Coordinates of C-alpha atoms (C1' of nucleotides) in Angstrom, one line a residue:
Chain A
M1 CA 14.4 -34.1 -7.8
P2 CA 16.5 -31.1 -8.8
A3 CA 17.2 -32.8 -12.1
D4 CA 13.5 -33.1 -12.7
M5 CA 12.8 -29.5 -12.0
Q6 CA 15.4 -28.3 -14.4
A7 CA 14.4 -30.7 -17.1
T8 CA 10.8 -29.4 -17.1
A9 CA 11.9 -25.8 -16.8
A10 CA 14.2 -26.2 -19.7
N11 CA 11.7 -28.1 -21.8
D12 CA 8.6 -25.9 -22.1
L13 CA 10.3 -22.6 -22.7
I14 CA 12.1 -21.6 -25.9
S15 CA 13.4 -18.2 -24.8
P16 CA 10.7 -15.6 -24.2
D17 CA 12.9 -13.3 -22.2
R18 CA 13.0 -14.9 -18.8
R19 CA 13.8 -11.7 -17.1
E20 CA 10.5 -10.3 -18.3
E21 CA 8.7 -13.2 -16.5
V22 CA 10.4 -12.4 -13.3
L23 CA 9.3 -8.7 -13.6
A24 CA 5.7 -9.6 -14.3
A25 CA 5.6 -12.0 -11.4
A26 CA 7.1 -9.4 -9.1
A27 CA 4.5 -6.8 -10.3
E28 CA 1.7 -9.3 -9.5
C29 CA 3.0 -10.0 -6.1
F30 CA 3.7 -6.4 -5.2
M31 CA 0.1 -5.5 -6.2
R32 CA -1.4 -8.3 -4.2
R33 CA 0.5 -8.1 -1.0
G34 CA 2.2 -4.8 -1.2
Y35 CA 5.9 -4.1 -1.5
E36 CA 7.1 -4.8 2.0
A37 CA 4.9 -7.8 2.5
T38 CA 6.2 -9.4 -0.6
S39 CA 9.2 -11.6 0.0
M40 CA 11.7 -12.5 -2.7
D41 CA 10.6 -16.1 -2.1
D42 CA 7.1 -15.1 -2.9
V43 CA 8.1 -13.8 -6.2
A44 CA 10.1 -17.0 -6.8
D45 CA 7.2 -19.2 -5.8
A46 CA 4.9 -17.4 -8.2
L47 CA 7.4 -18.5 -10.9
G48 CA 7.8 -22.0 -9.6
A49 CA 11.4 -21.2 -9.0
T50 CA 13.7 -20.1 -6.2
K51 CA 15.3 -16.9 -5.1
G52 CA 18.3 -17.8 -7.1
R53 CA 16.5 -16.9 -10.3
V54 CA 15.2 -13.6 -9.0
Y55 CA 18.6 -12.5 -7.7
H56 CA 20.2 -13.5 -10.9
H57 CA 18.2 -10.9 -12.8
F58 CA 17.9 -8.2 -10.2
R59 CA 20.4 -7.1 -7.7
S60 CA 18.0 -6.4 -4.8
K61 CA 14.4 -6.1 -3.9
P62 CA 14.3 -2.3 -4.2
E63 CA 15.8 -2.5 -7.7
L64 CA 13.3 -5.1 -8.7
F65 CA 10.5 -2.7 -7.6
F66 CA 12.1 0.2 -9.4
E67 CA 12.1 -1.8 -12.6
V68 CA 8.4 -2.6 -12.2
F69 CA 7.8 1.1 -11.6
R70 CA 9.8 2.2 -14.6
R71 CA 8.0 -0.3 -16.8
A72 CA 4.6 1.0 -15.7
I73 CA 5.4 4.5 -16.7
F74 CA 6.9 3.5 -20.0
I75 CA 3.8 1.7 -20.9
L76 CA 1.7 4.7 -20.0
I77 CA 3.8 7.1 -22.1
R78 CA 3.9 4.7 -25.0
E79 CA 0.1 4.0 -25.0
A80 CA -1.4 7.2 -23.8
G81 CA 1.2 10.0 -23.7
V82 CA 1.8 9.8 -27.4
H83 CA -1.7 11.0 -28.1
E84 CA -0.7 14.5 -26.8
T85 CA 0.6 15.2 -30.2
G86 CA -2.2 14.2 -32.5
P87 CA -5.0 15.7 -34.7
G88 CA -8.1 17.5 -33.5
H89 CA -8.8 19.9 -30.7
A90 CA -7.3 19.5 -27.3
A91 CA -10.5 18.0 -26.1
D92 CA -10.2 15.2 -28.7
R93 CA -6.6 14.6 -27.8
L94 CA -7.4 14.5 -24.1
R95 CA -10.2 12.0 -24.8
R96 CA -7.8 9.7 -26.6
M97 CA -5.2 10.0 -23.8
A98 CA -7.7 9.2 -21.1
R99 CA -9.1 6.3 -23.0
A100 CA -5.7 4.8 -23.5
H101 CA -4.8 5.4 -19.9
I102 CA -7.9 3.6 -18.7
L103 CA -7.2 0.6 -20.9
C104 CA -3.7 0.5 -19.5
M105 CA -5.1 0.5 -16.0
M106 CA -7.2 -2.6 -16.9
E107 CA -4.7 -4.5 -19.0
T108 CA -1.5 -3.9 -17.1
Q109 CA -3.1 -3.5 -13.8
A110 CA -0.3 -5.2 -11.8
F111 CA 2.2 -2.7 -13.1
Q112 CA 0.1 0.3 -12.8
R113 CA -0.9 -0.3 -9.2
N114 CA 2.7 -0.3 -8.2
L115 CA 3.0 3.2 -9.7
T116 CA 0.9 4.5 -6.9
L117 CA 2.9 2.6 -4.3
G118 CA 6.1 4.1 -5.6
V119 CA 4.8 7.6 -5.1
D120 CA 4.3 6.9 -1.4
L121 CA 7.8 5.5 -1.2
Y122 CA 9.0 8.7 -2.6
R123 CA 7.1 11.1 -0.4
F124 CA 7.8 9.4 2.9
G125 CA 10.3 6.7 2.1
E126 CA 13.4 6.2 4.1
T127 CA 15.7 4.8 1.4
S128 CA 19.4 4.8 0.9
E129 CA 21.0 7.8 -0.8
E130 CA 21.7 5.7 -3.9
H131 CA 18.1 4.6 -4.3
K132 CA 16.9 8.0 -3.6
A133 CA 18.5 9.2 -6.8
T134 CA 17.0 6.6 -9.1
L135 CA 13.7 7.1 -7.4
E136 CA 14.0 10.8 -8.2
D137 CA 14.5 9.9 -11.9
L138 CA 11.4 7.7 -11.8
M139 CA 9.3 10.5 -10.3
N140 CA 10.5 12.8 -13.0
L141 CA 9.3 10.4 -15.6
R142 CA 5.9 10.3 -13.9
R143 CA 5.8 14.0 -13.6
G144 CA 6.6 14.3 -17.3
Y145 CA 3.7 12.1 -18.1
E146 CA 1.4 14.1 -15.9
D147 CA 2.6 17.3 -17.6
A148 CA 1.2 16.0 -20.9
F149 CA -2.2 16.2 -19.3
R150 CA -1.5 19.5 -17.8
R151 CA -0.5 20.9 -21.1
T152 CA -3.5 19.5 -22.9
F153 CA -5.8 21.1 -20.4
A154 CA -4.1 24.4 -21.0
A155 CA -4.3 23.9 -24.7
G156 CA -8.0 23.1 -24.4
A157 CA -8.5 26.4 -22.6
A158 CA -6.6 28.1 -25.4
D159 CA -8.4 26.6 -28.4
G160 CA -11.8 26.9 -26.7
S161 CA -12.6 23.2 -26.7
M162 CA -12.5 23.1 -22.9
K163 CA -13.2 25.2 -19.9
A164 CA -10.5 27.5 -18.6
L165 CA -9.7 25.7 -15.3
D166 CA -6.6 25.4 -13.3
P167 CA -4.7 22.9 -15.4
S168 CA -2.9 21.3 -12.4
L169 CA -6.1 20.7 -10.5
A170 CA -7.9 19.5 -13.5
M171 CA -5.1 17.0 -14.2
R172 CA -5.3 15.7 -10.7
T173 CA -9.1 15.2 -10.6
L174 CA -9.0 13.6 -14.0
L175 CA -6.1 11.3 -13.3
G176 CA -7.7 10.5 -10.0
A177 CA -10.9 9.3 -11.6
I178 CA -9.1 7.2 -14.2
N179 CA -6.3 5.9 -12.0
W180 CA -8.9 4.6 -9.6
V181 CA -9.9 2.2 -12.3
A182 CA -6.9 0.1 -11.4
V183 CA -8.2 0.0 -7.9
W184 CA -11.6 -1.4 -8.5
Y185 CA -11.3 -3.1 -11.9
S186 CA -11.1 -6.8 -11.8
P187 CA -11.1 -8.7 -15.0
R188 CA -14.1 -11.0 -15.5
A189 CA -13.9 -14.4 -17.0
G190 CA -14.1 -14.5 -20.8
E191 CA -13.8 -10.7 -21.1
T192 CA -12.7 -9.5 -24.5
R193 CA -10.8 -6.4 -25.5
A194 CA -14.0 -5.0 -27.0
H195 CA -15.7 -5.1 -23.6
R196 CA -12.9 -3.2 -22.0
E197 CA -13.0 -0.6 -24.8
K198 CA -16.7 -0.1 -24.3
L199 CA -16.2 0.3 -20.5
A200 CA -13.4 2.8 -21.1
E201 CA -15.6 4.8 -23.4
E202 CA -18.3 5.0 -20.8
I203 CA -15.8 6.1 -18.1
V204 CA -14.4 8.8 -20.4
A205 CA -17.8 10.0 -21.3
Q206 CA -18.7 10.5 -17.6
V207 CA -15.4 11.9 -16.5
L208 CA -14.6 14.3 -19.3
G209 CA -18.0 16.0 -19.1
G210 CA -17.0 18.4 -16.4
Y211 CA -14.0 19.8 -18.4
L212 CA -15.6 20.4 -21.8
A213 CA -16.6 23.8 -23.0
Chain B
M1 CA -30.4 19.4 15.6
P2 CA -30.4 17.5 18.8
A3 CA -27.6 19.1 20.7
D4 CA -27.5 16.9 23.6
M5 CA -24.6 18.7 25.1
Q6 CA -24.7 17.6 28.6
A7 CA -21.7 18.6 30.7
T8 CA -19.6 15.5 30.1
A9 CA -16.5 15.6 32.2
A10 CA -15.9 19.3 32.2
N11 CA -12.1 18.9 31.8
D12 CA -10.6 16.0 30.0
L13 CA -7.2 17.2 31.1
I14 CA -6.9 14.2 33.3
S15 CA -7.5 11.6 30.6
P16 CA -7.2 12.9 27.1
D17 CA -7.9 9.4 25.8
R18 CA -4.5 8.0 25.6
R19 CA -5.8 5.2 23.4
E20 CA -6.7 7.7 20.8
E21 CA -3.2 9.0 20.6
V22 CA -1.9 5.6 19.8
L23 CA -4.5 5.2 17.1
A24 CA -3.6 8.5 15.5
A25 CA 0.1 7.7 15.6
A26 CA -0.6 4.4 14.0
A27 CA -2.6 6.0 11.2
E28 CA 0.3 8.4 10.5
C29 CA 2.8 5.6 10.5
F30 CA 0.7 3.3 8.3
M31 CA 0.2 6.1 5.8
R32 CA 3.9 7.0 5.6
R33 CA 5.5 3.6 5.4
G34 CA 2.6 1.3 4.6
Y35 CA 1.1 -1.4 6.8
E36 CA 3.8 -4.1 6.6
A37 CA 6.7 -1.7 6.7
T38 CA 5.5 -0.2 9.9
S39 CA 6.7 -1.9 13.0
M40 CA 5.1 -1.7 16.3
D41 CA 8.2 0.0 17.5
D42 CA 7.8 2.6 14.9
V43 CA 4.4 3.5 16.3
A44 CA 5.7 3.5 19.8
D45 CA 8.6 5.8 18.7
A46 CA 6.2 8.2 17.1
L47 CA 4.6 8.5 20.6
G48 CA 7.9 8.7 22.4
A49 CA 7.0 5.5 24.1
T50 CA 7.6 1.8 23.8
K51 CA 5.8 -1.3 22.5
G52 CA 4.4 -1.9 25.9
R53 CA 2.0 1.1 25.5
V54 CA 0.8 0.0 22.1
Y55 CA 0.2 -3.6 23.1
H56 CA -1.6 -2.4 26.2
H57 CA -4.3 -0.8 24.1
F58 CA -4.4 -3.1 21.0
R59 CA -4.0 -6.8 21.0
S60 CA -2.1 -7.1 17.8
K61 CA -0.9 -5.2 14.7
P62 CA -3.8 -6.3 12.5
E63 CA -6.3 -5.3 15.1
L64 CA -4.6 -1.9 15.4
F65 CA -4.9 -1.4 11.7
F66 CA -8.5 -2.5 11.7
E67 CA -9.3 0.1 14.3
V68 CA -7.7 2.8 12.1
F69 CA -9.8 1.5 9.2
R70 CA -13.0 1.5 11.2
R71 CA -12.3 5.0 12.4
A72 CA -11.8 6.2 8.8
I73 CA -15.2 5.0 7.7
F74 CA -17.0 6.3 10.7
I75 CA -15.6 9.7 10.0
L76 CA -16.7 9.6 6.4
I77 CA -20.2 8.4 7.3
R78 CA -20.6 11.0 10.0
E79 CA -19.3 13.9 7.9
A80 CA -20.4 13.1 4.4
G81 CA -22.8 10.1 4.5
V82 CA -25.3 12.1 6.5
H83 CA -25.9 14.5 3.7
E84 CA -27.7 11.7 1.7
T85 CA -30.8 12.6 3.6
G86 CA -31.1 16.3 3.2
P87 CA -33.0 19.0 1.4
G88 CA -32.8 19.8 -2.3
H89 CA -32.4 17.8 -5.4
A90 CA -30.2 14.8 -5.6
A91 CA -27.6 16.9 -7.3
D92 CA -27.5 19.2 -4.4
R93 CA -27.2 16.4 -1.9
L94 CA -24.4 14.8 -3.9
R95 CA -22.6 18.1 -4.0
R96 CA -22.7 18.3 -0.3
M97 CA -21.6 14.8 0.1
A98 CA -18.7 15.2 -2.2
R99 CA -17.6 18.4 -0.6
A100 CA -17.6 16.9 2.9
H101 CA -15.8 13.8 1.6
I102 CA -13.0 15.9 0.1
L103 CA -12.6 17.8 3.3
C104 CA -12.2 14.5 5.1
M105 CA -9.5 13.5 2.7
M106 CA -7.6 16.6 3.5
E107 CA -8.2 16.9 7.2
T108 CA -8.0 13.2 8.3
Q109 CA -5.7 12.2 5.5
A110 CA -3.7 9.7 7.6
F111 CA -6.9 7.7 8.4
Q112 CA -8.4 7.9 4.9
R113 CA -5.3 6.7 3.2
N114 CA -5.4 3.5 5.2
L115 CA -8.9 3.0 4.0
T116 CA -7.5 2.3 0.5
L117 CA -4.8 0.0 1.9
G118 CA -7.5 -2.0 3.7
V119 CA -9.3 -2.7 0.5
D120 CA -6.2 -4.4 -1.0
L121 CA -5.8 -6.4 2.2
Y122 CA -9.3 -7.6 1.7
R123 CA -9.1 -8.4 -2.0
F124 CA -5.8 -10.3 -1.9
G125 CA -5.0 -10.6 1.8
E126 CA -3.9 -13.8 3.3
T127 CA -5.2 -13.3 6.8
S128 CA -6.3 -15.6 9.5
E129 CA -9.9 -16.8 9.5
E130 CA -10.7 -14.7 12.6
H131 CA -9.4 -11.5 11.0
K132 CA -11.2 -12.3 7.8
A133 CA -14.5 -12.0 9.5
T134 CA -13.9 -8.5 11.0
L135 CA -12.4 -7.5 7.7
E136 CA -15.6 -8.5 6.1
D137 CA -17.5 -6.3 8.5
L138 CA -15.3 -3.3 7.7
M139 CA -15.8 -3.9 4.0
N140 CA -19.5 -3.9 4.5
L141 CA -19.3 -0.6 6.3
R142 CA -17.4 0.8 3.4
R143 CA -19.8 -0.7 0.9
G144 CA -22.7 0.9 2.8
Y145 CA -21.0 4.2 2.5
E146 CA -20.5 3.8 -1.2
D147 CA -24.1 2.8 -1.6
A148 CA -25.1 6.2 -0.4
F149 CA -23.5 7.6 -3.5
R150 CA -25.0 5.0 -5.7
R151 CA -28.4 5.7 -4.4
T152 CA -28.0 9.4 -4.8
F153 CA -26.9 9.0 -8.4
A154 CA -30.0 6.9 -9.0
A155 CA -32.1 9.5 -7.3
G156 CA -30.6 12.2 -9.5
A157 CA -31.6 10.3 -12.6
A158 CA -35.1 9.9 -11.1
D159 CA -35.7 13.6 -10.1
G160 CA -34.1 14.8 -13.3
S161 CA -31.3 16.8 -11.6
M162 CA -28.7 14.4 -13.1
K163 CA -28.0 12.4 -16.1
A164 CA -29.2 8.8 -16.2
L165 CA -25.9 6.9 -15.9
D166 CA -25.0 3.6 -14.5
P167 CA -25.0 4.5 -10.8
S168 CA -22.3 2.0 -9.9
L169 CA -19.9 3.3 -12.5
A170 CA -20.7 6.9 -11.7
M171 CA -20.0 6.2 -8.0
R172 CA -16.7 4.7 -8.9
T173 CA -15.5 7.5 -11.1
L174 CA -16.6 10.2 -8.7
L175 CA -15.2 8.5 -5.7
G176 CA -12.0 7.9 -7.6
A177 CA -11.6 11.6 -8.4
I178 CA -12.2 12.7 -4.8
N179 CA -10.4 9.8 -3.1
W180 CA -7.4 10.7 -5.1
V181 CA -7.2 14.0 -3.1
A182 CA -5.8 12.1 -0.2
V183 CA -3.0 10.9 -2.4
W184 CA -1.7 14.2 -3.7
Y185 CA -2.9 16.7 -1.1
S186 CA -0.3 17.8 1.3
P187 CA -1.2 20.5 3.8
R188 CA 0.7 23.8 3.4
A189 CA 2.0 25.8 6.2
G190 CA -0.4 28.3 7.6
E191 CA -3.3 26.9 5.8
T192 CA -6.7 27.7 7.1
R193 CA -10.0 25.8 7.0
A194 CA -11.3 28.4 4.5
H195 CA -8.6 27.6 2.1
R196 CA -9.5 24.0 2.2
E197 CA -13.1 24.7 1.7
K198 CA -12.4 26.8 -1.3
L199 CA -10.2 24.1 -2.8
A200 CA -13.0 21.6 -2.1
E201 CA -15.5 23.7 -3.9
E202 CA -13.2 24.0 -7.0
I203 CA -12.8 20.2 -7.1
V204 CA -16.5 19.6 -6.7
A205 CA -17.2 22.1 -9.5
Q206 CA -14.9 20.3 -11.9
V207 CA -15.8 16.8 -11.0
L208 CA -19.5 17.0 -10.8
G209 CA -19.9 18.7 -14.2
G210 CA -20.0 15.4 -16.0
Y211 CA -22.9 14.0 -14.1
L212 CA -25.3 16.9 -14.0
A213 CA -28.3 17.1 -16.3
Chain C
dA1 C1' -1.8 2.9 54.3
dC2 C1' -2.8 -0.9 51.7
dG3 C1' -4.0 -3.6 48.2
dC4 C1' -5.3 -3.6 43.4
dG5 C1' -5.5 -2.9 38.8
dA6 C1' -4.7 0.3 35.0
dA7 C1' -0.9 2.0 32.3
dC8 C1' 2.9 1.6 30.9
dA9 C1' 8.5 0.0 30.5
dT10 C1' 12.1 -3.7 30.0
dA11 C1' 13.9 -7.9 28.6
dC12 C1' 13.5 -11.6 26.4
dT13 C1' 12.1 -15.5 22.4
dC14 C1' 11.5 -17.1 17.9
dG15 C1' 10.3 -17.2 13.1
dG16 C1' 10.9 -15.1 8.8
dC17 C1' 13.2 -12.6 5.2
dA18 C1' 17.1 -10.1 2.5
dG19 C1' 21.2 -11.1 1.0
dT20 C1' 25.3 -14.3 0.0
dA21 C1' 28.3 -18.1 -1.1
dT22 C1' 28.6 -21.9 -3.5
dG23 C1' 27.3 -25.7 -6.4
dT24 C1' 25.2 -27.6 -10.8
dC25 C1' 23.6 -27.9 -15.6
dC26 C1' 23.3 -26.5 -20.2
dT27 C1' 24.7 -23.9 -24.1
dC28 C1' 27.7 -21.9 -27.2
dG29 C1' 31.9 -20.5 -29.3
dC30 C1' 36.0 -22.4 -31.1
Chain D
dG1 C1' 34.6 -31.9 -27.2
dC2 C1' 36.0 -28.6 -24.1
dG3 C1' 36.4 -24.6 -21.4
dA4 C1' 33.8 -20.6 -20.1
dG5 C1' 30.1 -18.3 -18.7
dG6 C1' 25.0 -17.8 -18.4
dA7 C1' 21.1 -19.4 -15.8
dC8 C1' 19.6 -21.0 -12.4
dA9 C1' 19.2 -24.2 -7.5
dT10 C1' 20.8 -25.1 -2.6
dA11 C1' 22.4 -24.0 1.7
dC12 C1' 23.7 -21.1 4.6
dT13 C1' 23.9 -16.3 7.8
dG14 C1' 22.4 -12.3 10.3
dC15 C1' 19.1 -9.2 11.5
dC16 C1' 14.8 -7.4 12.3
dG17 C1' 10.3 -7.4 14.0
dA18 C1' 5.9 -9.5 16.3
dG19 C1' 4.5 -11.1 20.2
dT20 C1' 5.2 -12.4 25.3
dA21 C1' 6.5 -12.6 30.1
dT22 C1' 7.6 -10.0 33.7
dG23 C1' 8.6 -5.9 36.3
dT24 C1' 7.4 -1.1 37.9
dT25 C1' 4.8 3.1 38.9
dC26 C1' 0.8 5.6 40.1
dG27 C1' -3.8 6.8 41.2
dC28 C1' -7.9 5.2 43.6
dG29 C1' -11.2 3.1 46.6
dT30 C1' -11.8 1.7 51.2

DNA sequence: ACGCGAACATACTCGGCAGTATGTCCTCGC
DNA sequence: GCGAGGACATACTGCCGAGTATGTTCGCGT
């Protein structure tokens, strides 16, 4: 029986970064059941494997979660954050950022949901001193990403393309509206990228209206 | 304005509803550490008591959580939902609803945060059949509350006070923005009700802009 | 002044989960 | 073709937490 399992496992996979698979499975599990409710065995089961595999790639459960968290921010920065420096008025740049952000919420939902969970862990969490430090790093990454929105709101007030609002508050209401997408969005069968882009456009249109000049 | 204020128990000093204290402590704990991470002993500790007290008032941990959830919705319906039937254009009514909703997020944060948690439990939860039924009830309550916003968006399109948008999507983006308040808001020392009302007004002003005609 | 039940506290059980220790197979460099 | 290490699986341990069983105290009606 063990020989069978290993034979099949070794057969169908060439080498698509096995560690990445564990990370994705963990993200999915954390999203579905929450961090604490997810056992390492759950993650392993989702992979058709055992704890051995998970612990081979990640030292502990918190560290596994931190990696999911870090990945979530990196995706956001790469996909949406980059649009901060781009052509056009601040309003245009903000529109592109929001659009990309929403698409991330839909397409990497499992990772993005855990980003919210991590914030709670930070605000109230009772973690060891060592973990507190890395958690602090992660929160700084997140804060940096949020700052991109803050700065763009300020730039919008400066170049006249947007109303002069409190940039921090505007950032929060905007991110609230588009972060919430990850909460209610649930992919439909046979959905294409085009569908998602259209939905993202609609959301952006509704949400951005309140900030434009 | 039916102020049926009959003299109910002139002094509640004798029994200040001990059950309510347990409920509030549970809400606080669930918010801070999450549902699974919170032990019944944690709730008891927060009260300076033991498990015995908690289990005396609530049969199990899920049922305790369900009560927190139910309370959260009732508060929202009572404070914000009632403004659906009120004077003025749909835009005016929506404004009052949003304003009250935001104030709930700030003033009953512990309960409201758990409302979000409950949705996840519903979407992915692996609960017993019995709990699934009561959870279904709670989700219907929540859906009913959301419908009030949906209907008001539709009414706004009808009476011309608001843009003609997809009411469901508009409801989601709006509720996202204002639900998010419970995520980032953290009460400051010496803060008064007036401060909160002012903040709520600012948020409403920003957020509603995109929907108005 | 007595019994009774509400409102807890105390002392257990028992299953589940993080983490570990060890074994096994397969690959790759040499 | 062989030793070493990477990539897992298997088999444990120890603890923590939900739930229970059983006191204990106090107020209340009679």
